[in-house]
């Protein structure tokens, strides 16, 4: 089956620093990947769509300068949380669709805690 | 824009009880429908999906869901729950428009099964 990995699985950082989260499709290529944020006791909220070879598409209300997305290759997308603040603490999840299957495969998520 | 509503946020059942979790969506176009499960400490896993054809869909672990187009509903059911079904359940809609797709999640239903 299609596997998506994320690294790191959890990270603690100081306020004001930047954190990079990687999302990889391990056994398939993904021209598109999706980044979600899940706050405690809330649903997954789509933040942005990462497109290989072009700019990411951000959802309304998501600051593109704060959440930098780079889709470096057909198997890797990165999300960088710049100048992180405690309110950015959340669970970040990526997904990638498998072409021809119309199904999203989710990574295990990254727990970010900003002190 | 599409939206997904899950009516029950927290459900507590005894083992062997029957389960039905409600899910309604709003979107005028073509949709694919999903139920995902998130066990404690684990990432999202697909329970079942509906793309087309028989509106009664059977998934893993004895779960099934019925797509009722006229009601814009996709309720999840299981005749007899087990303690191991304790998890959070998310209904999701993949709205498709041309080559674009976007997955929207419901807020989730936390199921607690008491032995």
GROMACS .gro file of C-alpha atoms in nm:
model
  230
    1UNK     CA    1   0.000   0.000   0.000
    2UNK     CA    2   0.090   0.364  -0.027
    3UNK     CA    3   0.291   0.492   0.268
    4UNK     CA    4   0.348   0.850   0.375
    5UNK     CA    5   0.604   0.936   0.638
    6UNK     CA    6   0.667   1.251   0.838
    7UNK     CA    7   0.974   1.370   1.017
    8UNK     CA    8   1.009   1.454   1.294
    9UNK     CA    9   0.724   1.289   1.478
   10UNK     CA   10   0.747   1.546   1.753
   11UNK     CA   11   0.945   1.862   1.809
   12UNK     CA   12   0.977   2.115   2.089
   13UNK     CA   13   1.118   2.454   2.007
   14UNK     CA   14   1.158   2.797   2.158
   15UNK     CA   15   0.939   3.086   2.059
   16UNK     CA   16   1.084   3.277   1.766
   17UNK     CA   17   1.267   2.987   1.607
   18UNK     CA   18   1.176   2.809   1.283
   19UNK     CA   19   1.084   2.445   1.249
   20UNK     CA   20   1.087   2.233   0.935
   21UNK     CA   21   0.860   1.932   0.895
   22UNK     CA   22   0.912   1.683   0.614
   23UNK     CA   23   0.650   1.477   0.440
   24UNK     CA   24   0.757   1.193   0.213
   25UNK     CA   25   0.567   0.952  -0.005
   26UNK     CA   26   0.772   0.637   0.032
   27UNK     CA   27   0.652   0.413  -0.248
   28UNK     CA   28   0.471   0.641  -0.488
   29UNK     CA   29   0.509   0.979  -0.649
   30UNK     CA   30   0.290   1.268  -0.548
   31UNK     CA   31   0.264   1.584  -0.752
   32UNK     CA   32   0.033   1.719  -0.485
   33UNK     CA   33   0.049   1.693  -0.110
   34UNK     CA   34  -0.178   1.844   0.151
   35UNK     CA   35  -0.091   1.993   0.488
   36UNK     CA   36  -0.340   1.988   0.773
   37UNK     CA   37  -0.339   2.119   1.126
   38UNK     CA   38  -0.530   1.954   1.408
   39UNK     CA   39  -0.584   2.139   1.732
   40UNK     CA   40  -0.679   1.943   2.043
   41UNK     CA   41  -1.037   1.819   2.032
   42UNK     CA   42  -1.086   1.968   1.687
   43UNK     CA   43  -1.095   1.838   1.335
   44UNK     CA   44  -0.826   1.849   1.073
   45UNK     CA   45  -0.812   2.182   0.899
   46UNK     CA   46  -0.659   2.203   0.557
   47UNK     CA   47  -0.381   2.462   0.558
   48UNK     CA   48  -0.242   2.441   0.208
   49UNK     CA   49  -0.196   2.233  -0.101
   50UNK     CA   50   0.165   2.171  -0.196
   51UNK     CA   51   0.233   2.147  -0.569
   52UNK     CA   52   0.550   2.000  -0.713
   53UNK     CA   53   0.722   2.256  -0.932
   54UNK     CA   54   0.494   2.546  -0.847
   55UNK     CA   55   0.375   2.758  -0.560
   56UNK     CA   56   0.162   2.617  -0.285
   57UNK     CA   57  -0.205   2.708  -0.261
   58UNK     CA   58  -0.301   2.836   0.082
   59UNK     CA   59  -0.643   2.820   0.243
   60UNK     CA   60  -0.810   3.136   0.358
   61UNK     CA   61  -0.667   3.264   0.682
   62UNK     CA   62  -0.337   3.077   0.659
   63UNK     CA   63  -0.034   3.304   0.645
   64UNK     CA   64   0.186   3.199   0.357
   65UNK     CA   65   0.487   3.388   0.495
   66UNK     CA   66   0.460   3.207   0.823
   67UNK     CA   67   0.398   2.858   0.690
   68UNK     CA   68   0.645   2.810   0.408
   69UNK     CA   69   0.584   2.513   0.186
   70UNK     CA   70   0.832   2.369  -0.060
   71UNK     CA   71   0.754   2.070  -0.279
   72UNK     CA   72   1.111   1.985  -0.366
   73UNK     CA   73   1.051   1.661  -0.553
   74UNK     CA   74   0.780   1.413  -0.643
   75UNK     CA   75   0.824   1.243  -0.307
   76UNK     CA   76   0.901   1.527  -0.068
   77UNK     CA   77   0.716   1.829   0.062
   78UNK     CA   78   0.832   2.042   0.354
   79UNK     CA   79   0.643   2.275   0.583
   80UNK     CA   80   0.848   2.535   0.767
   81UNK     CA   81   0.686   2.716   1.057
   82UNK     CA   82   0.877   3.043   1.075
   83UNK     CA   83   0.913   3.249   1.391
   84UNK     CA   84   0.705   2.998   1.581
   85UNK     CA   85   0.485   3.111   1.867
   86UNK     CA   86   0.307   2.908   2.136
   87UNK     CA   87  -0.021   2.940   1.947
   88UNK     CA   88   0.139   2.748   1.660
   89UNK     CA   89   0.160   2.444   1.885
   90UNK     CA   90  -0.048   2.180   1.716
   91UNK     CA   91  -0.049   1.848   1.537
   92UNK     CA   92   0.053   1.885   1.174
   93UNK     CA   93  -0.047   1.613   0.931
   94UNK     CA   94   0.033   1.573   0.565
   95UNK     CA   95  -0.137   1.360   0.306
   96UNK     CA   96  -0.074   1.261  -0.050
   97UNK     CA   97  -0.322   1.132  -0.304
   98UNK     CA   98  -0.244   0.822  -0.504
   99UNK     CA   99  -0.310   0.895  -0.869
  100UNK     CA  100  -0.586   0.692  -1.019
  101UNK     CA  101  -0.716   0.588  -0.680
  102UNK     CA  102  -0.860   0.919  -0.561
  103UNK     CA  103  -0.766   0.840  -0.206
  104UNK     CA  104  -0.553   1.034   0.036
  105UNK     CA  105  -0.284   0.859   0.236
  106UNK     CA  106  -0.194   1.027   0.558
  107UNK     CA  107   0.133   1.065   0.739
  108UNK     CA  108   0.154   0.986   1.109
  109UNK     CA  109   0.165   1.354   1.200
  110UNK     CA  110   0.412   1.583   1.374
  111UNK     CA  111   0.342   1.717   1.719
  112UNK     CA  112   0.485   2.070   1.749
  113UNK     CA  113   0.518   2.233   2.087
  114UNK     CA  114   0.641   2.590   2.101
  115UNK     CA  115   0.758   2.705   2.442
  116UNK     CA  116  -1.741   2.558  -0.048
  117UNK     CA  117  -1.809   2.216   0.093
  118UNK     CA  118  -1.874   2.144   0.459
  119UNK     CA  119  -1.912   1.833   0.670
  120UNK     CA  120  -2.107   1.802   0.991
  121UNK     CA  121  -2.091   1.518   1.239
  122UNK     CA  122  -2.377   1.521   1.484
  123UNK     CA  123  -2.233   1.325   1.772
  124UNK     CA  124  -1.916   1.457   1.926
  125UNK     CA  125  -1.882   1.204   2.203
  126UNK     CA  126  -2.051   0.866   2.216
  127UNK     CA  127  -2.027   0.614   2.497
  128UNK     CA  128  -2.147   0.260   2.437
  129UNK     CA  129  -2.126  -0.074   2.608
  130UNK     CA  130  -1.969  -0.364   2.425
  131UNK     CA  131  -2.207  -0.539   2.185
  132UNK     CA  132  -2.421  -0.230   2.145
  133UNK     CA  133  -2.499  -0.109   1.795
  134UNK     CA  134  -2.337   0.205   1.660
  135UNK     CA  135  -2.450   0.469   1.418
  136UNK     CA  136  -2.256   0.791   1.366
  137UNK     CA  137  -2.417   1.062   1.160
  138UNK     CA  138  -2.244   1.256   0.884
  139UNK     CA  139  -2.396   1.514   0.653
  140UNK     CA  140  -2.220   1.714   0.388
  141UNK     CA  141  -2.299   2.008   0.171
  142UNK     CA  142  -2.159   2.031  -0.180
  143UNK     CA  143  -2.338   2.052  -0.509
  144UNK     CA  144  -2.090   1.865  -0.725
  145UNK     CA  145  -1.922   1.529  -0.741
  146UNK     CA  146  -1.794   1.397  -0.411
  147UNK     CA  147  -1.611   1.101  -0.277
  148UNK     CA  148  -1.696   1.014   0.083
  149UNK     CA  149  -1.475   0.863   0.349
  150UNK     CA  150  -1.471   0.756   0.708
  151UNK     CA  151  -1.138   0.760   0.885
  152UNK     CA  152  -1.051   0.628   1.228
  153UNK     CA  153  -0.779   0.753   1.460
  154UNK     CA  154  -0.693   0.518   1.743
  155UNK     CA  155  -0.529   0.672   2.049
  156UNK     CA  156  -0.172   0.767   1.967
  157UNK     CA  157  -0.197   0.655   1.606
  158UNK     CA  158  -0.246   0.827   1.274
  159UNK     CA  159  -0.553   0.837   1.056
  160UNK     CA  160  -0.656   0.515   0.890
  161UNK     CA  161  -0.917   0.465   0.623
  162UNK     CA  162  -1.223   0.269   0.738
  163UNK     CA  163  -1.422   0.280   0.417
  164UNK     CA  164  -1.496   0.496   0.118
  165UNK     CA  165  -1.768   0.560  -0.135
  166UNK     CA  166  -1.696   0.667  -0.490
  167UNK     CA  167  -1.989   0.532  -0.691
  168UNK     CA  168  -2.210   0.228  -0.731
  169UNK     CA  169  -2.374   0.047  -0.441
  170UNK     CA  170  -2.455   0.311  -0.180
  171UNK     CA  171  -2.403   0.061   0.099
  172UNK     CA  172  -2.031   0.035   0.152
  173UNK     CA  173  -1.859  -0.221   0.367
  174UNK     CA  174  -1.528  -0.142   0.528
  175UNK     CA  175  -1.278  -0.299   0.759
  176UNK     CA  176  -1.349  -0.433   1.107
  177UNK     CA  177  -1.722  -0.484   1.043
  178UNK     CA  178  -1.802  -0.120   0.971
  179UNK     CA  179  -2.037  -0.012   0.696
  180UNK     CA  180  -2.179   0.316   0.573
  181UNK     CA  181  -2.472   0.412   0.359
  182UNK     CA  182  -2.468   0.698   0.113
  183UNK     CA  183  -2.810   0.861   0.083
  184UNK     CA  184  -2.775   1.119  -0.189
  185UNK     CA  185  -3.112   1.285  -0.127
  186UNK     CA  186  -3.017   1.347   0.234
  187UNK     CA  187  -2.652   1.432   0.166
  188UNK     CA  188  -2.569   1.179   0.434
  189UNK     CA  189  -2.307   0.910   0.481
  190UNK     CA  190  -2.373   0.752   0.821
  191UNK     CA  191  -2.136   0.499   0.971
  192UNK     CA  192  -2.272   0.185   1.134
  193UNK     CA  193  -2.155  -0.123   1.316
  194UNK     CA  194  -2.397  -0.383   1.454
  195UNK     CA  195  -2.192  -0.475   1.761
  196UNK     CA  196  -1.904  -0.265   1.889
  197UNK     CA  197  -1.601  -0.391   2.073
  198UNK     CA  198  -1.376  -0.226   2.328
  199UNK     CA  199  -1.107  -0.206   2.060
  200UNK     CA  200  -1.332   0.026   1.858
  201UNK     CA  201  -1.260   0.302   2.107
  202UNK     CA  202  -1.121   0.577   1.885
  203UNK     CA  203  -1.205   0.900   1.711
  204UNK     CA  204  -1.397   0.878   1.385
  205UNK     CA  205  -1.384   1.138   1.112
  206UNK     CA  206  -1.615   1.174   0.817
  207UNK     CA  207  -1.454   1.338   0.514
  208UNK     CA  208  -1.564   1.463   0.177
  209UNK     CA  209  -1.338   1.492  -0.125
  210UNK     CA  210  -1.492   1.753  -0.349
  211UNK     CA  211  -1.382   1.725  -0.706
  212UNK     CA  212  -1.396   1.997  -0.966
  213UNK     CA  213  -1.204   1.937  -1.285
  214UNK     CA  214  -0.853   1.841  -1.184
  215UNK     CA  215  -0.886   1.998  -0.843
  216UNK     CA  216  -0.973   1.809  -0.529
  217UNK     CA  217  -1.006   1.917  -0.169
  218UNK     CA  218  -1.076   1.705   0.133
  219UNK     CA  219  -1.285   1.852   0.412
  220UNK     CA  220  -1.315   1.675   0.745
  221UNK     CA  221  -1.592   1.673   0.999
  222UNK     CA  222  -1.512   1.767   1.355
  223UNK     CA  223  -1.486   1.405   1.459
  224UNK     CA  224  -1.674   1.178   1.696
  225UNK     CA  225  -1.499   1.031   1.993
  226UNK     CA  226  -1.629   0.681   2.062
  227UNK     CA  227  -1.573   0.522   2.396
  228UNK     CA  228  -1.669   0.157   2.434
  229UNK     CA  229  -1.707   0.031   2.788
  230UNK     CA  230  -1.622  -0.336   2.846
   0.00000   0.00000   0.00000
